[in-house]
Amino acid sequence: MVKATTEELSISIGIGEMCVSKDKSMVFVAHGLGSCVGICMCDEIIGIGGMAHIMLPNDNGVETSVPVKFADTGIPKLMNELIEEGAKKNRMKVKIAGGANMLNLPGSSGQFDIGSRNVEMTKKILKDLGLNIASSDVGGNCGRTVYFYPSTGRVLVRTIGQQLGEI
């Protein structure tokens, strides 16, 4: 896990990383999400949030030192970290972005569409955990950069070739 300090205003969240913060001046950034999904969770009442950058739907039962790399292990880890820091599950607001089909190959029948598999698994895991998605910007075939303000839950998304937008 990336550690946040008050001296930093922006933390880059790379593949398989997550970060949690209460710092009002903090912004987490997941650059160039293609098929990866950025999961942003926030308890606005106490002003804490976290972001995870997942790359694949599941770990296929293989033990890993990077559980946040996978939706099935990373999402529960992010939620539990927020709860350990005082967040309440019933107040968590969740927003997701990413999951593009970056290998849109003719005749591939979706077998290479990791993005939609990531989104599908993300939605399943969140549902299984009893968390609802407040908003999302997923799919398509263009990469995105996500900006998450953990103390407020604000999420901005810049999709390649489009204006910055809020979800």
XYZ file of N, CA and C in Angstrom:
501
model
N 0.845 -1.178 0.000
C 0.000 0.000 0.000
C 0.886 1.236 0.000
N 0.505 2.229 -0.768
C 1.198 3.504 -0.810
C 0.797 4.283 0.429
N 1.757 4.881 1.114
C 1.462 5.684 2.298
C 1.319 7.144 1.900
N 0.297 7.794 2.422
C 0.057 9.206 2.140
C 0.544 10.053 3.312
N 1.145 11.190 3.006
C 1.552 12.131 4.036
C 0.986 13.493 3.696
N 0.925 14.362 4.696
C 0.328 15.676 4.464
C 1.214 16.572 3.612
N 2.487 16.256 3.438
C 3.354 17.056 2.581
C 3.026 16.861 1.105
N 2.383 15.756 0.758
C 2.077 15.447 -0.636
C 0.654 15.869 -0.962
N 0.483 16.475 -2.129
C -0.852 16.855 -2.556
C -1.437 15.838 -3.517
N -0.571 15.172 -4.275
C -1.028 14.226 -5.290
C -0.265 12.920 -5.142
N -0.992 11.829 -5.103
C -0.382 10.498 -5.018
C -0.804 9.723 -6.254
N 0.171 9.203 -6.965
C -0.108 8.367 -8.132
C -0.351 6.938 -7.652
N -1.494 6.382 -8.044
C -1.857 5.017 -7.649
C -1.605 4.105 -8.847
N -0.538 3.331 -8.765
C -0.158 2.441 -9.856
C -0.905 1.117 -9.805
N -0.674 0.296 -10.807
C -1.309 -1.022 -10.886
C -1.000 -1.823 -9.624
N -2.051 -2.372 -9.020
C -1.884 -3.191 -7.827
C -1.648 -2.394 -6.559
N -1.860 -1.079 -6.617
C -1.655 -0.243 -5.439
C -2.989 0.298 -4.941
N -2.975 0.683 -3.663
C -4.126 1.373 -3.090
C -3.615 2.357 -2.059
N -4.440 3.327 -1.760
C -4.084 4.314 -0.749
C -5.360 4.796 -0.082
N -5.248 5.103 1.203
C -6.355 5.607 2.003
C -5.884 6.884 2.680
N -6.749 7.903 2.738
C -6.364 9.161 3.380
C -7.581 9.924 3.879
N -7.336 10.746 4.923
C -8.325 11.695 5.437
C -7.908 13.123 5.093
N -6.755 13.282 4.480
C -6.187 14.603 4.203
C -7.048 15.360 3.195
N -7.540 16.523 3.593
C -8.414 17.320 2.728
C -7.698 17.878 1.497
N -6.376 17.954 1.530
C -5.628 18.495 0.385
C -5.125 17.402 -0.560
N -5.498 16.169 -0.286
C -4.987 15.027 -1.045
C -5.825 14.735 -2.279
N -5.140 14.343 -3.354
C -5.817 13.800 -4.536
C -5.045 12.560 -4.965
N -5.774 11.477 -5.220
C -5.177 10.254 -5.748
C -5.403 10.255 -7.250
N -4.383 9.840 -8.001
C -4.481 9.838 -9.459
C -4.087 8.465 -9.992
N -4.972 7.877 -10.790
C -4.664 6.634 -11.514
C -4.540 7.030 -12.982
N -3.301 7.065 -13.462
C -3.012 7.507 -14.824
C -3.241 6.392 -15.835
N -3.819 6.750 -16.965
C -3.906 5.859 -18.112
C -4.571 4.524 -17.866
N -5.707 4.522 -17.164
C -6.443 3.263 -16.993
C -6.943 2.807 -18.358
N -6.521 1.634 -18.773
C -7.037 1.036 -19.997
C -8.066 0.003 -19.591
N -7.661 -1.271 -19.593
C -8.567 -2.328 -19.140
C -8.643 -2.387 -17.616
N -7.707 -1.727 -16.930
C -7.733 -1.675 -15.468
C -8.940 -0.879 -14.990
N -9.294 -1.089 -13.719
C -10.400 -0.350 -13.115
C -9.899 0.346 -11.858
N -10.255 1.614 -11.741
C -9.993 2.373 -10.525
C -11.237 2.331 -9.659
N -11.077 1.880 -8.414
C -12.192 1.802 -7.482
C -11.979 2.870 -6.422
N -12.948 3.759 -6.278
C -12.879 4.854 -5.314
C -13.983 4.659 -4.286
N -13.603 4.604 -3.007
C -14.568 4.439 -1.917
C -14.387 5.578 -0.938
N -15.500 6.084 -0.407
C -15.424 7.211 0.512
C -16.542 7.157 1.545
N -16.192 7.492 2.772
C -17.173 7.766 3.821
C -17.117 9.275 4.023
N -18.043 9.988 3.405
C -18.037 11.454 3.430
C -18.292 12.020 4.822
N -18.971 11.278 5.677
C -19.301 11.765 7.025
C -18.030 12.023 7.829
N -17.068 11.102 7.759
C -15.815 11.320 8.492
C -14.693 11.797 7.573
N -14.978 11.934 6.293
C -13.997 12.489 5.360
C -12.800 11.600 5.105
N -13.064 10.325 4.857
C -11.980 9.397 4.528
C -12.340 8.652 3.252
N -11.321 8.404 2.441
C -11.548 7.661 1.216
C -10.310 6.903 0.800
N -10.506 6.000 -0.148
C -9.394 5.222 -0.659
C -9.616 4.859 -2.106
N -8.512 4.625 -2.788
C -8.555 4.220 -4.194
C -7.700 2.976 -4.377
N -8.196 2.050 -5.199
C -7.437 0.865 -5.603
C -7.390 0.827 -7.123
N -6.273 0.350 -7.662
C -6.053 0.251 -9.113
C -5.898 -1.232 -9.436
N -6.993 -1.850 -9.892
C -6.955 -3.285 -10.167
C -6.688 -3.552 -11.647
N -6.004 -4.658 -11.906
C -5.587 -4.997 -13.265
C -6.325 -6.197 -13.843
N -6.698 -7.146 -12.999
C -7.322 -8.390 -13.462
C -8.521 -8.742 -12.585
N -9.464 -9.523 -13.121
C -10.670 -9.848 -12.354
C -10.427 -10.681 -11.101
N -9.563 -11.692 -11.193
C -9.340 -12.534 -10.019
C -7.943 -13.117 -10.016
N -7.584 -13.626 -8.830
C -6.240 -14.182 -8.653
C -6.172 -15.670 -8.977
N -7.291 -16.268 -9.385
C -7.360 -17.695 -9.734
C -6.789 -18.596 -8.650
N -6.931 -18.183 -7.394
C -6.483 -18.999 -6.277
C -4.987 -19.024 -6.057
N -4.244 -18.252 -6.833
C -2.789 -18.203 -6.679
C -2.449 -17.178 -5.604
N -1.665 -17.588 -4.621
C -1.264 -16.662 -3.574
C -0.354 -15.599 -4.177
N -0.606 -14.352 -3.802
C 0.153 -13.247 -4.374
C 0.535 -12.249 -3.295
N 1.635 -11.564 -3.518
C 2.050 -10.504 -2.598
C 1.409 -9.175 -2.985
N 0.639 -9.164 -4.083
C -0.009 -7.940 -4.565
C -1.517 -8.191 -4.721
N -2.243 -8.348 -3.608
C -3.666 -8.676 -3.709
C -4.515 -7.584 -4.365
N -4.068 -6.337 -4.316
C -4.859 -5.245 -4.890
C -4.835 -5.281 -6.416
N -3.968 -6.075 -6.981
C -3.897 -6.233 -8.437
C -5.169 -6.881 -8.993
N -5.918 -7.577 -8.139
C -7.083 -8.354 -8.561
C -8.360 -7.830 -7.899
N -9.450 -7.784 -8.660
C -10.723 -7.286 -8.124
C -11.209 -8.121 -6.946
N -11.097 -9.445 -7.049
C -11.666 -10.307 -6.009
C -10.954 -10.203 -4.669
N -9.706 -9.789 -4.667
C -8.968 -9.638 -3.412
C -8.709 -8.167 -3.071
N -8.564 -7.332 -4.077
C -8.244 -5.921 -3.854
C -9.395 -5.096 -3.310
N -10.601 -5.350 -3.807
C -11.754 -4.556 -3.364
C -12.060 -4.805 -1.881
N -12.112 -6.068 -1.421
C -12.320 -6.284 0.017
C -11.196 -5.680 0.865
N -9.968 -5.740 0.356
C -8.834 -5.162 1.090
C -9.016 -3.654 1.257
N -9.429 -2.971 0.196
C -9.663 -1.529 0.278
C -10.786 -1.227 1.272
N -11.890 -1.937 1.171
C -13.009 -1.715 2.084
C -12.586 -1.936 3.537
N -11.877 -3.024 3.795
C -11.458 -3.340 5.162
C -10.486 -2.307 5.713
N -9.606 -1.797 4.874
C -8.667 -0.757 5.305
C -9.432 0.505 5.718
N -10.442 0.874 4.936
C -11.255 2.044 5.277
C -12.004 1.824 6.593
N -12.544 0.632 6.780
C -13.257 0.313 8.026
C -12.301 0.371 9.213
N -11.083 -0.151 9.046
C -10.075 -0.089 10.114
C -9.750 1.350 10.492
N -9.877 2.262 9.528
C -9.580 3.681 9.771
C -10.808 4.461 10.248
N -11.924 3.766 10.475
C -13.089 4.414 11.055
C -14.287 4.590 10.143
N -14.166 4.242 8.871
C -15.301 4.357 7.942
C -16.373 3.331 8.309
N -17.604 3.661 7.988
C -18.720 2.739 8.192
C -19.179 2.229 6.832
N -19.303 0.924 6.730
C -19.681 0.295 5.461
C -20.995 0.846 4.916
N -21.973 1.077 5.773
C -23.281 1.543 5.310
C -23.265 2.991 4.809
N -22.153 3.706 5.036
C -22.034 5.084 4.543
C -21.102 5.194 3.338
N -20.501 4.090 2.933
C -19.517 4.155 1.848
C -20.170 4.432 0.506
N -19.591 5.399 -0.185
C -20.002 5.722 -1.548
C -18.904 5.172 -2.460
N -19.303 4.449 -3.495
C -18.342 3.819 -4.401
C -18.531 4.355 -5.814
N -17.404 4.701 -6.436
C -17.406 5.118 -7.840
C -16.298 4.341 -8.540
N -16.559 3.934 -9.790
C -15.556 3.169 -10.538
C -15.365 3.762 -11.927
N -14.162 3.577 -12.454
C -13.867 4.043 -13.813
C -12.810 3.138 -14.427
N -12.853 3.011 -15.746
C -11.882 2.199 -16.482
C -12.577 1.071 -17.212
N -11.884 -0.046 -17.314
C -12.468 -1.229 -17.935
C -12.676 -1.128 -19.430
N -11.799 -0.403 -20.111
C -11.924 -0.268 -21.565
C -11.479 -1.547 -22.267
N -12.003 -1.758 -23.464
C -11.590 -2.877 -24.309
C -10.441 -2.374 -25.174
N -9.229 -2.556 -24.690
C -8.048 -2.010 -25.357
C -7.569 -2.881 -26.514
N -8.020 -4.131 -26.569
C -7.625 -5.044 -27.648
C -8.859 -5.427 -28.450
N -9.492 -4.464 -29.043
C -10.716 -4.688 -29.809
C -10.359 -5.335 -31.147
N -10.096 -6.636 -31.089
C -9.648 -7.376 -32.265
C -10.832 -7.991 -32.999
N -10.923 -7.788 -34.312
C -12.019 -8.384 -35.087
C -12.009 -9.912 -34.961
N -13.179 -10.487 -34.720
C -13.292 -11.940 -34.639
C -12.789 -12.556 -33.353
N -12.448 -11.731 -32.349
C -11.894 -12.287 -31.113
C -12.969 -12.762 -30.146
N -14.233 -12.497 -30.421
C -15.389 -12.905 -29.609
C -15.254 -12.503 -28.141
N -14.544 -11.429 -27.870
C -14.448 -10.901 -26.517
C -13.467 -11.597 -25.606
N -12.770 -12.624 -26.089
C -11.858 -13.356 -25.214
C -10.714 -12.488 -24.707
N -10.386 -11.414 -25.436
C -9.306 -10.529 -25.012
C -9.836 -9.272 -24.328
N -11.138 -9.211 -24.088
C -11.735 -8.031 -23.468
C -11.615 -8.115 -21.947
N -10.393 -7.909 -21.476
C -10.119 -7.941 -20.037
C -10.898 -6.830 -19.335
N -11.047 -5.689 -20.012
C -11.744 -4.557 -19.408
C -13.150 -4.895 -18.952
N -13.943 -5.508 -19.827
C -15.323 -5.830 -19.432
C -15.342 -6.920 -18.369
N -14.385 -7.833 -18.404
C -14.296 -8.853 -17.349
C -13.950 -8.205 -16.006
N -13.057 -7.197 -16.045
C -12.713 -6.467 -14.817
C -13.930 -5.743 -14.249
N -14.690 -5.086 -15.123
C -15.883 -4.355 -14.681
C -16.920 -5.323 -14.123
N -17.143 -6.418 -14.822
C -18.113 -7.424 -14.374
C -17.751 -7.959 -12.991
N -16.476 -8.302 -12.789
C -16.038 -8.831 -11.494
C -16.102 -7.747 -10.415
N -15.733 -6.523 -10.769
C -15.807 -5.417 -9.810
C -17.239 -5.250 -9.316
N -18.193 -5.245 -10.234
C -19.607 -5.106 -9.858
C -20.070 -6.270 -8.989
N -19.634 -7.490 -9.328
C -20.019 -8.673 -8.557
C -19.474 -8.595 -7.130
N -18.195 -8.267 -7.005
C -17.565 -8.208 -5.679
C -18.226 -7.122 -4.831
N -18.449 -5.953 -5.423
C -19.102 -4.871 -4.682
C -20.500 -5.297 -4.222
N -21.251 -5.948 -5.097
C -22.591 -6.428 -4.737
C -22.502 -7.448 -3.605
N -21.554 -8.402 -3.728
C -21.371 -9.421 -2.691
C -21.020 -8.796 -1.342
N -20.313 -7.660 -1.371
C -19.922 -6.961 -0.145
C -21.039 -6.050 0.376
N -22.128 -5.951 -0.382
C -23.235 -5.094 0.027
C -23.009 -3.622 -0.262
N -22.142 -3.333 -1.233
C -21.842 -1.948 -1.606
C -22.445 -1.635 -2.969
N -23.077 -0.485 -3.076
C -23.667 -0.046 -4.338
C -22.744 0.935 -5.044
N -22.766 0.910 -6.357
C -21.981 1.855 -7.150
C -22.814 3.118 -7.326
N -22.285 4.245 -6.832
C -22.983 5.529 -6.935
C -22.907 6.074 -8.354
N -21.759 5.906 -8.999
C -21.599 6.333 -10.393
C -20.387 5.639 -10.995
N -20.359 5.639 -12.329
C -19.261 4.958 -13.012
C -19.025 5.559 -14.390
N -17.832 5.314 -14.891
C -17.457 5.660 -16.264
C -16.606 4.487 -16.740
N -17.246 3.498 -17.352
C -16.561 2.260 -17.715
C -16.833 1.881 -19.164
N -15.983 0.982 -19.675
C -16.166 0.445 -21.018
C -15.544 1.312 -22.088
N -16.057 1.147 -23.298
C -15.483 1.862 -24.435
C -14.159 1.254 -24.847
N -13.393 2.008 -25.614
C -12.072 1.499 -26.016
C -10.987 2.557 -25.898
N -11.188 3.529 -25.003
C -10.190 4.573 -24.754
C -9.768 4.558 -23.292
N -8.503 4.864 -23.070
C -7.984 4.946 -21.713
C -8.495 6.178 -20.985
N -8.375 6.144 -19.670
C -8.837 7.235 -18.816
C -7.812 7.501 -17.722
N -7.807 8.728 -17.234
C -7.084 9.071 -16.018
C -8.124 9.506 -14.999
N -7.999 8.982 -13.780
C -8.979 9.234 -12.724
C -8.325 10.037 -11.602
N -9.034 11.075 -11.162
C -8.609 11.927 -10.047
C -9.636 11.762 -8.931
N -9.179 11.313 -7.766
C -10.089 11.047 -6.644
C -9.680 11.875 -5.431
N -10.642 12.601 -4.893
C -10.445 13.417 -3.698
C -11.026 12.638 -2.521
N -10.174 11.937 -1.766
C -10.665 10.969 -0.782
C -11.489 11.550 0.362
N -11.253 12.788 0.746
C -12.009 13.330 1.880
C -13.427 13.749 1.497
N -13.685 13.935 0.199
C -15.017 14.371 -0.246
C -15.733 13.353 -1.126
N -14.991 12.423 -1.706
C -15.577 11.442 -2.618
C -15.693 11.928 -4.049
N -15.192 13.118 -4.335
C -15.277 13.667 -5.694
C -14.362 12.878 -6.629
N -14.896 12.513 -7.801
C -14.115 11.776 -8.801
C -14.229 12.496 -10.139
N -13.075 12.832 -10.699
C -12.995 13.430 -12.027
C -12.336 12.429 -12.957
N -12.816 12.362 -14.188
C -12.279 11.412 -15.166
C -11.962 12.155 -16.458
N -10.750 11.924 -16.961
C -10.381 12.444 -18.274
C -10.174 11.245 -19.198
N -11.087 11.103 -20.150
C -10.985 10.052 -21.159
C -10.241 10.625 -22.348
N -9.376 9.816 -22.959
C -8.608 10.271 -24.118
C -9.554 10.860 -25.155
N -9.222 12.066 -25.603
C -10.017 12.740 -26.625
C -11.268 13.428 -26.116
N -11.456 13.463 -24.787
C -12.649 14.101 -24.223
C -12.254 15.085 -23.125
N -13.207 15.904 -22.733
C -13.009 16.860 -21.649
C -13.034 16.142 -20.299
N -12.432 16.781 -19.316
C -12.495 16.299 -17.947
C -13.951 16.348 -17.484
N -14.416 15.267 -16.878
C -15.795 15.218 -16.402
C -15.872 14.629 -15.011
N -16.943 14.919 -14.312
C -17.144 14.394 -12.965
C -18.159 13.257 -12.997
N -17.867 12.213 -12.223
C -18.832 11.111 -12.106
C -19.326 11.037 -10.671
